Coordinates of C-alpha atoms in Angstrom, one line a residue:
M1 CA 108.8 74.4 68.1
A2 CA 105.4 72.7 68.7
P3 CA 102.1 74.5 69.0
H4 CA 101.0 76.1 72.2
V5 CA 98.1 74.0 73.7
R6 CA 95.8 73.7 76.6
F7 CA 96.9 71.2 79.3
N8 CA 95.3 67.9 78.4
F9 CA 97.3 65.2 80.2
N10 CA 95.5 62.4 82.1
S11 CA 98.6 60.5 83.2
L12 CA 102.3 60.9 83.9
D13 CA 102.9 58.4 81.0
E14 CA 101.2 60.9 78.6
V15 CA 103.5 63.7 79.9
R16 CA 106.6 61.5 79.4
Q17 CA 105.5 60.6 75.9
K18 CA 104.9 64.2 74.9
N19 CA 108.4 65.0 76.3
L20 CA 109.8 62.3 74.0
D21 CA 107.8 63.4 71.0
L22 CA 109.1 67.0 71.4
K23 CA 112.7 65.6 71.8
L24 CA 113.0 67.4 75.2
R25 CA 115.1 66.3 78.2
L26 CA 112.6 66.7 81.0
E27 CA 112.8 64.0 83.6
F28 CA 110.2 62.7 86.0
S29 CA 110.7 60.4 89.0
N30 CA 108.2 58.4 90.9
D31 CA 110.4 58.5 93.9
L32 CA 109.3 61.7 95.7
S33 CA 111.6 61.2 98.7
P34 CA 114.1 63.9 97.6
L35 CA 111.3 66.5 98.2
A36 CA 111.1 65.4 101.9
A37 CA 114.8 65.9 102.6
A38 CA 116.0 68.7 104.8
A39 CA 118.3 71.4 103.3
R40 CA 120.8 73.8 104.7
I41 CA 120.4 77.5 103.8
G42 CA 123.2 79.5 105.3
R43 CA 123.2 78.6 109.0
R44 CA 119.5 77.5 109.0
I45 CA 117.9 74.2 108.0
A46 CA 114.7 74.0 105.9
P47 CA 112.7 71.0 106.9
N48 CA 112.0 70.0 103.3
R49 CA 112.8 70.9 99.7
L50 CA 109.4 72.6 98.8
A51 CA 109.6 76.3 98.5
I52 CA 106.9 79.0 98.1
L53 CA 108.2 81.6 95.7
P54 CA 107.4 85.3 96.3
M55 CA 104.0 86.0 94.9
E56 CA 102.7 89.6 95.5
G57 CA 99.2 90.1 96.6
C58 CA 99.0 93.9 96.1
D59 CA 96.9 93.9 99.3
S60 CA 98.8 95.4 102.2
M61 CA 97.5 98.4 104.2
P62 CA 98.3 101.9 102.8
D63 CA 101.3 102.1 105.3
G64 CA 102.7 98.8 104.0
S65 CA 101.7 96.7 107.0
P66 CA 99.9 93.4 106.7
S67 CA 96.2 93.5 106.0
E68 CA 93.7 90.7 106.7
L69 CA 94.2 89.3 103.2
V70 CA 98.0 89.3 103.8
E71 CA 97.6 87.5 107.1
R72 CA 95.2 85.0 105.5
R73 CA 97.6 84.2 102.7
Y74 CA 100.6 83.6 104.9
F75 CA 98.6 81.5 107.5
R76 CA 97.5 79.3 104.6
L77 CA 101.0 79.0 103.2
A78 CA 102.5 78.3 106.7
R79 CA 99.9 75.5 107.3
G80 CA 100.6 74.1 103.8
G81 CA 103.9 72.7 105.0
A82 CA 106.6 74.3 102.8
G83 CA 110.1 74.2 104.1
L84 CA 110.9 77.6 102.7
I85 CA 108.5 80.5 102.4
W86 CA 109.9 83.3 100.3
W87 CA 107.8 86.3 101.3
E88 CA 106.6 88.7 98.7
A89 CA 108.1 92.0 97.4
C90 CA 108.5 94.6 100.2
A91 CA 109.5 98.1 99.0
V92 CA 112.5 99.7 100.5
V93 CA 111.4 103.3 99.7
P94 CA 107.9 104.7 99.3
E95 CA 108.6 106.0 95.7
G96 CA 109.7 102.5 94.8
R97 CA 106.3 100.8 95.5
A98 CA 104.7 99.0 92.6
N99 CA 101.3 99.9 93.8
E100 CA 99.8 101.8 96.7
L101 CA 99.1 98.6 98.7
Q102 CA 102.5 97.0 98.2
M103 CA 104.1 95.6 101.3
M104 CA 106.6 98.0 103.0
L105 CA 108.3 97.4 106.3
T106 CA 109.1 100.5 108.4
R107 CA 110.0 101.3 111.9
E108 CA 106.4 102.4 112.6
N109 CA 104.8 99.1 111.4
A110 CA 107.6 96.7 112.4
G111 CA 105.6 95.4 115.3
A112 CA 102.8 94.3 113.0
F113 CA 105.3 92.2 110.9
E114 CA 106.9 90.7 114.0
S115 CA 103.4 89.6 115.3
L116 CA 102.5 88.1 111.9
V117 CA 105.8 86.2 111.6
K118 CA 105.4 84.7 115.1
R119 CA 101.8 83.7 114.5
T120 CA 102.5 82.1 111.1
R121 CA 105.3 80.1 112.7
T122 CA 102.8 78.9 115.4
A123 CA 100.3 78.0 112.7
A124 CA 103.0 76.0 110.8
A125 CA 103.9 74.1 113.9
E126 CA 100.3 73.4 114.9
V127 CA 99.5 71.7 111.6
N128 CA 102.9 70.2 110.7
G129 CA 104.3 69.2 114.0
R130 CA 105.7 71.2 117.0
N131 CA 109.3 71.1 115.7
F132 CA 108.4 72.2 112.2
N133 CA 110.0 75.6 111.5
P134 CA 110.1 76.8 107.9
V135 CA 112.8 79.3 106.7
Y136 CA 111.3 82.7 106.1
V137 CA 113.0 85.1 103.6
L138 CA 111.6 88.5 102.9
Q139 CA 112.0 89.9 99.3
L140 CA 113.3 93.5 99.3
T141 CA 112.5 95.5 96.1
H142 CA 112.5 98.8 94.3
S143 CA 110.1 98.8 91.4
G144 CA 112.0 101.3 89.2
R145 CA 110.3 101.5 85.9
Y146 CA 107.2 100.0 87.3
S147 CA 106.8 102.2 90.3
R148 CA 103.2 103.3 91.0
P149 CA 103.0 104.4 94.6
K150 CA 99.8 106.4 94.4
G151 CA 96.6 105.7 92.5
H152 CA 96.6 104.4 88.9
K153 CA 99.3 106.7 87.6
M154 CA 102.7 105.3 86.8
S155 CA 105.6 107.1 88.3
P156 CA 108.6 105.4 86.6
I157 CA 112.1 105.7 87.9
I158 CA 114.2 104.5 85.0
P159 CA 117.9 103.7 84.8
Q160 CA 118.0 104.0 81.0
H161 CA 115.7 104.8 78.2
D162 CA 114.3 101.8 76.3
P163 CA 112.3 102.5 73.1
I164 CA 110.2 99.4 73.6
L165 CA 109.4 99.6 77.3
D166 CA 109.2 103.5 77.4
L167 CA 106.4 103.3 74.9
R168 CA 104.5 100.8 77.0
C169 CA 105.1 102.7 80.3
G170 CA 104.3 106.2 79.0
V171 CA 107.9 107.4 79.5
K172 CA 108.6 110.4 77.3
P173 CA 111.8 110.6 75.3
D174 CA 113.0 113.6 77.3
A175 CA 112.2 112.1 80.7
P176 CA 115.3 112.1 83.0
V177 CA 117.0 108.9 84.0
V178 CA 117.6 108.2 87.7
T179 CA 120.8 109.9 88.9
D180 CA 123.9 108.1 90.3
R181 CA 123.4 110.1 93.5
Y182 CA 120.0 108.5 94.0
L183 CA 121.3 105.0 93.3
E184 CA 124.2 105.6 95.7
S185 CA 121.6 106.3 98.4
L186 CA 119.9 102.9 98.0
P187 CA 122.3 100.5 99.7
Q188 CA 121.5 102.1 103.1
K189 CA 117.8 101.8 102.4
Y190 CA 118.1 98.1 101.8
V191 CA 120.2 97.8 104.9
A192 CA 117.6 99.6 107.0
S193 CA 114.9 97.3 105.6
A194 CA 117.0 94.2 106.2
L195 CA 117.7 95.1 109.8
L196 CA 114.0 95.7 110.4
A197 CA 113.3 92.3 108.8
K198 CA 115.8 90.7 111.2
E199 CA 114.2 92.3 114.2
A200 CA 110.8 91.1 113.0
G201 CA 111.9 87.5 113.0
F202 CA 112.7 86.8 109.3
D203 CA 115.6 84.5 108.7
G204 CA 116.9 86.5 105.8
V205 CA 116.2 88.8 102.9
D206 CA 116.2 88.6 99.2
I207 CA 117.8 91.4 97.2
K208 CA 115.3 91.2 94.3
S209 CA 116.9 91.6 90.8
C210 CA 114.3 90.1 88.5
H211 CA 111.4 90.9 86.1
R212 CA 112.9 94.2 85.0
Y213 CA 112.4 96.1 88.3
L214 CA 115.1 98.6 89.2
L215 CA 118.1 96.3 90.0
S216 CA 117.1 93.9 87.2
E217 CA 117.0 96.7 84.6
L218 CA 120.3 98.0 85.8
L219 CA 121.8 94.6 84.8
A220 CA 120.7 95.5 81.3
S221 CA 121.7 99.2 81.3
H222 CA 124.2 99.0 78.5
T223 CA 123.3 102.5 77.3
R224 CA 123.5 104.2 80.7
L225 CA 126.5 106.5 81.3
G226 CA 128.4 106.7 84.6
K227 CA 129.4 104.2 87.3
Y228 CA 126.2 102.1 87.0
G229 CA 126.0 101.6 83.2
G230 CA 127.9 100.3 80.2
S231 CA 130.3 97.6 81.4
Y232 CA 129.4 94.5 83.2
E233 CA 131.2 95.7 86.3
N234 CA 129.2 98.9 86.3
R235 CA 125.8 97.3 85.6
T236 CA 126.2 94.8 88.5
R237 CA 127.8 97.3 90.8
L238 CA 124.7 98.4 92.8
L239 CA 123.4 94.8 93.3
K240 CA 126.8 93.6 94.6
T241 CA 127.2 96.7 96.8
I242 CA 123.8 96.2 98.4
I243 CA 124.6 92.5 99.2
T244 CA 127.9 93.5 100.7
E245 CA 126.4 96.2 102.9
V246 CA 123.5 94.1 104.1
R247 CA 126.0 91.3 105.0
K248 CA 128.1 93.8 107.0
A249 CA 125.0 95.1 108.9
C250 CA 123.2 91.9 109.5
G251 CA 126.0 89.5 110.2
P252 CA 126.8 85.9 109.1
D253 CA 123.8 84.2 110.7
F254 CA 121.3 86.2 108.5
I255 CA 120.4 84.7 105.1
I256 CA 121.1 86.8 102.1
A257 CA 119.2 85.6 99.0
C258 CA 119.0 86.9 95.4
R259 CA 116.2 86.1 93.0
F260 CA 117.6 87.3 89.7
N261 CA 116.8 87.3 86.0
V262 CA 119.2 85.3 83.9
F263 CA 117.3 86.1 80.6
D264 CA 115.2 89.1 79.9
A265 CA 114.0 88.0 76.4
H266 CA 114.5 91.6 75.3
P267 CA 116.5 93.1 72.5
Y268 CA 120.1 94.2 72.9
P269 CA 121.2 96.8 74.2
Y270 CA 118.2 96.8 76.5
G271 CA 118.2 93.3 77.8
F272 CA 120.3 90.9 80.0
G273 CA 121.3 87.4 79.0
E274 CA 120.1 87.6 75.4
D275 CA 122.0 86.8 72.2
R276 CA 122.8 90.1 70.5
E277 CA 121.5 89.0 67.1
N278 CA 118.5 87.0 68.4
F279 CA 117.0 88.3 71.6
M280 CA 114.9 85.2 72.1
K281 CA 118.1 83.1 72.2
F282 CA 119.9 82.8 75.6
S283 CA 123.5 83.8 76.0
P284 CA 124.8 82.4 79.3
S285 CA 128.1 84.4 79.6
E286 CA 127.0 87.3 81.7
P287 CA 124.3 85.5 83.7
M288 CA 126.7 82.7 84.7
R289 CA 129.4 85.3 85.5
L290 CA 126.9 87.0 87.8
T291 CA 126.0 83.7 89.4
A292 CA 129.7 83.2 90.3
D293 CA 130.0 86.7 91.6
L294 CA 126.9 86.2 93.8
R295 CA 128.4 82.9 95.1
D296 CA 131.7 84.6 95.8
A297 CA 130.0 87.5 97.6
G298 CA 128.6 85.0 100.1
V299 CA 125.0 84.8 99.1
D300 CA 123.2 81.9 100.9
L301 CA 120.3 81.3 98.6
L302 CA 119.6 81.8 94.9
S303 CA 116.6 81.6 92.6
N304 CA 116.8 82.4 88.9
S305 CA 113.9 83.7 86.9
A306 CA 113.4 85.2 83.4
G307 CA 111.4 87.6 81.3
N308 CA 109.2 90.5 82.1
P309 CA 105.6 89.9 83.3
Y310 CA 104.6 93.4 82.1
H311 CA 105.7 92.7 78.5
I312 CA 104.6 90.3 75.8
Y313 CA 106.7 87.2 76.3
P314 CA 105.4 85.9 79.7
Q315 CA 106.0 82.3 78.7
V316 CA 109.7 82.7 79.5
T317 CA 108.6 83.5 83.1
R318 CA 105.5 81.4 83.6
P319 CA 104.1 79.0 81.0
F320 CA 100.3 79.3 80.8
D321 CA 97.1 78.0 79.1
T322 CA 95.4 81.3 78.6
S323 CA 97.3 84.6 78.3
S324 CA 96.5 87.9 80.0
M325 CA 94.5 90.4 77.9
G326 CA 96.5 91.8 75.0
I327 CA 99.3 89.2 75.3
P328 CA 99.9 87.1 72.2
V329 CA 99.9 83.3 72.3
P330 CA 103.5 82.1 72.1
K331 CA 104.7 79.9 69.3
E332 CA 106.0 77.1 71.5
H333 CA 104.6 74.2 73.5
Q334 CA 104.6 74.8 77.3
L335 CA 106.9 71.8 77.8
E336 CA 109.4 73.7 75.7
S337 CA 109.0 76.7 77.9
I338 CA 109.4 74.6 81.0
Q339 CA 112.6 72.9 79.6
R340 CA 114.1 76.4 79.1
L341 CA 113.4 77.3 82.8
F342 CA 114.7 74.0 84.1
D343 CA 117.9 74.4 82.0
F344 CA 118.5 77.9 83.4
T345 CA 118.2 76.6 87.0
A346 CA 120.5 73.7 86.3
M347 CA 123.2 76.0 84.9
V348 CA 122.9 78.3 87.9
Q349 CA 123.0 75.4 90.4
N350 CA 126.1 74.1 88.6
I351 CA 127.9 77.4 89.1
A352 CA 126.5 78.0 92.6
G353 CA 127.9 74.8 93.9
N354 CA 126.8 74.2 97.5
I355 CA 124.6 77.3 97.6
P356 CA 121.0 76.0 97.2
V357 CA 119.0 77.2 94.2
V358 CA 115.2 77.3 94.1
G359 CA 113.9 76.1 90.7
N360 CA 110.8 77.4 89.0
G361 CA 108.5 76.6 86.1
Y362 CA 106.5 73.8 87.6
T363 CA 103.0 75.2 87.9
W364 CA 101.8 74.3 84.4
L365 CA 102.5 70.6 85.1
R366 CA 99.6 70.5 87.6
Q367 CA 99.4 67.2 89.5
F368 CA 102.5 66.0 87.8
M369 CA 104.8 68.7 89.1
P370 CA 106.2 66.7 92.1
Y371 CA 107.7 64.1 89.8
A372 CA 109.6 66.7 87.9
G373 CA 110.7 68.5 91.1
A374 CA 111.9 65.2 92.6
A375 CA 113.9 64.3 89.5
N376 CA 115.6 67.7 89.3
I377 CA 116.6 67.6 92.9
A378 CA 117.9 64.0 92.7
A379 CA 120.0 64.9 89.7
G380 CA 121.4 68.0 91.4
R381 CA 119.8 70.4 89.0
C382 CA 118.3 72.4 91.9
A383 CA 118.0 72.2 95.6
F384 CA 114.3 73.2 96.0
M385 CA 111.2 72.9 93.9
G386 CA 109.6 76.4 93.8
L387 CA 105.9 77.0 93.8
G388 CA 104.6 80.4 92.6
R389 CA 101.0 80.7 91.1
A390 CA 100.5 77.1 92.2
A391 CA 100.5 78.1 95.8
F392 CA 98.0 80.9 95.3
A393 CA 95.6 78.2 94.0
Y394 CA 96.6 75.3 96.3
P395 CA 98.6 76.3 99.4
G396 CA 98.5 72.8 100.7
I397 CA 100.6 71.4 97.9
P398 CA 103.6 70.5 100.2
R399 CA 101.5 68.6 102.7
D400 CA 99.7 66.6 100.0
I401 CA 103.0 65.7 98.4
L402 CA 104.7 64.7 101.6
I403 CA 101.8 63.0 103.4
N404 CA 99.6 61.7 100.6
G405 CA 102.2 61.2 97.8
Q406 CA 100.1 62.9 95.2
L407 CA 98.2 66.1 94.4
K408 CA 94.5 66.7 93.7
P409 CA 94.1 67.6 90.0
E410 CA 90.9 69.6 90.7
A411 CA 92.8 71.9 93.2
C412 CA 95.8 72.7 91.0
C413 CA 96.4 76.0 89.3
A414 CA 94.7 76.1 85.8
A415 CA 97.3 78.5 84.4
C416 CA 94.5 80.8 83.4
S417 CA 96.5 84.1 84.0
K418 CA 93.6 85.6 85.9
C419 CA 95.9 86.3 88.9
T420 CA 98.2 88.2 86.6
Q421 CA 95.2 90.0 85.1
I422 CA 94.1 91.3 88.5
M423 CA 97.6 92.8 89.0
R424 CA 97.5 94.4 85.6
D425 CA 94.1 95.8 86.4
H426 CA 95.5 97.2 89.7
G427 CA 93.5 94.9 92.0
C428 CA 94.4 92.6 94.9
T429 CA 95.9 89.3 93.5
G430 CA 94.9 85.7 94.2
C431 CA 93.4 82.7 92.6
V432 CA 90.1 83.5 90.9
L433 CA 89.2 79.8 90.2
R434 CA 90.3 77.9 93.4
D435 CA 89.7 80.7 95.8
S436 CA 86.7 82.2 94.1
K437 CA 84.7 83.4 97.1
I438 CA 87.4 85.9 97.9
Y439 CA 89.0 86.7 94.5
A440 CA 86.2 86.3 91.9
P441 CA 84.5 89.6 93.0
I442 CA 87.9 91.3 93.2
Y443 CA 88.7 90.2 89.7
R444 CA 85.4 91.4 88.3
K445 CA 85.6 94.8 90.0
A446 CA 89.3 95.3 88.9
R447 CA 88.4 94.4 85.4
A448 CA 85.4 96.8 85.3
D449 CA 87.4 99.6 86.7
A450 CA 90.3 99.0 84.2
E451 CA 87.8 99.1 81.3
I452 CA 86.5 102.5 82.5
R453 CA 90.0 103.9 82.8
D454 CA 90.9 102.5 79.3
K455 CA 87.8 104.1 77.8
A456 CA 88.6 107.4 79.4
T457 CA 92.1 107.3 78.1
A458 CA 91.0 106.4 74.6
E459 CA 88.5 109.3 74.6
K460 CA 91.1 111.7 75.9
T461 CA 93.5 110.6 73.2
T462 CA 90.9 111.0 70.5
A463 CA 89.9 114.5 71.7
S464 CA 93.6 115.7 71.6
K465 CA 94.1 114.7 68.0

């Protein structure tokens, strides 16, 4: 492993040379035409291979409907020219919201979502051409362990005890785990949300199973008893049941996607996709088995991810220059982290066959990301180049790639982790550097409020001793 560094490349040749020095297998292509090609997703056609990955703003209205900040974000993304916009996490039940301003689609606010979807499609066509019509997928979620539906107090719903994460989440050893009966009720909650999404004009939904939220943690519930824990069949049961029920309810024309963790970077028996002796080593057996199961279940779109943004190894999810507060600097170069993410996607795409897979891990490459995305698509290692934090900073990335053939270095995400820090501090998330008029004040306020809470907690702990 090479040392973790700050981004310091001035040319693509320098990136290629560092790749060689580190004995990595990253490829970069000067031919960006693969990014402009259309792609089939189920029975829909995405006009290009550039995808916006689901990045939560934590800024909806209290009832879950779109706020002005939400509308602003999706208008900017729609005008940016991506062929696929994977809308952010939308809770299927109130108690499963990750924050009190998390998006939630209900019968009462469905009209607001329908209006926003129509207006964003109009905005996309006005800027990118009247026939330009991106594919819209809405991510459906239950936050599980990371549920915080009211205020600043966590209200975790856990499928199993985990001595590492319990300590970080304030879960007591005698806290109950969620019952089978509760889990059995969830497929119909997902179905209800999916049907509302279809009515609102979305092309499909994602059954979110990544980043250690409820369905993701169930994949790792080796110690859980009953029908949803222990064996592989049990641990994947709820995810597959939800997919089956949503397909029955929504029909063959509606896209069903799944963004899922292939590697938790978490010790056995509490993680998924890890080697049992070395949890930072990937074991592909179960993740690739799950990929095949999702393929055979008729999923139309996949996106793999890894890690846990709430824990201490965020580099396996999103390589960075500067870590969030309290997060140690990893002992690997960011290109090594990127290689791992690209390898995961290539393995998933190989198993998925004709089902398109959206790749991730591009943001840290800044202005050089299109060359990596084009190379991966041309080689069949993925079908889409996914943009996460990068789109917070620079929503016009797709247009600049497809029209200008290059990106503006000064507009690219700086991988500073401030957008993540806002979320950790319970504020509304966005790019503090590139969208500073809106988000710099939000960042400062959220940070100050978090420091006050931390001080109060420390004083309470000291007084109780």
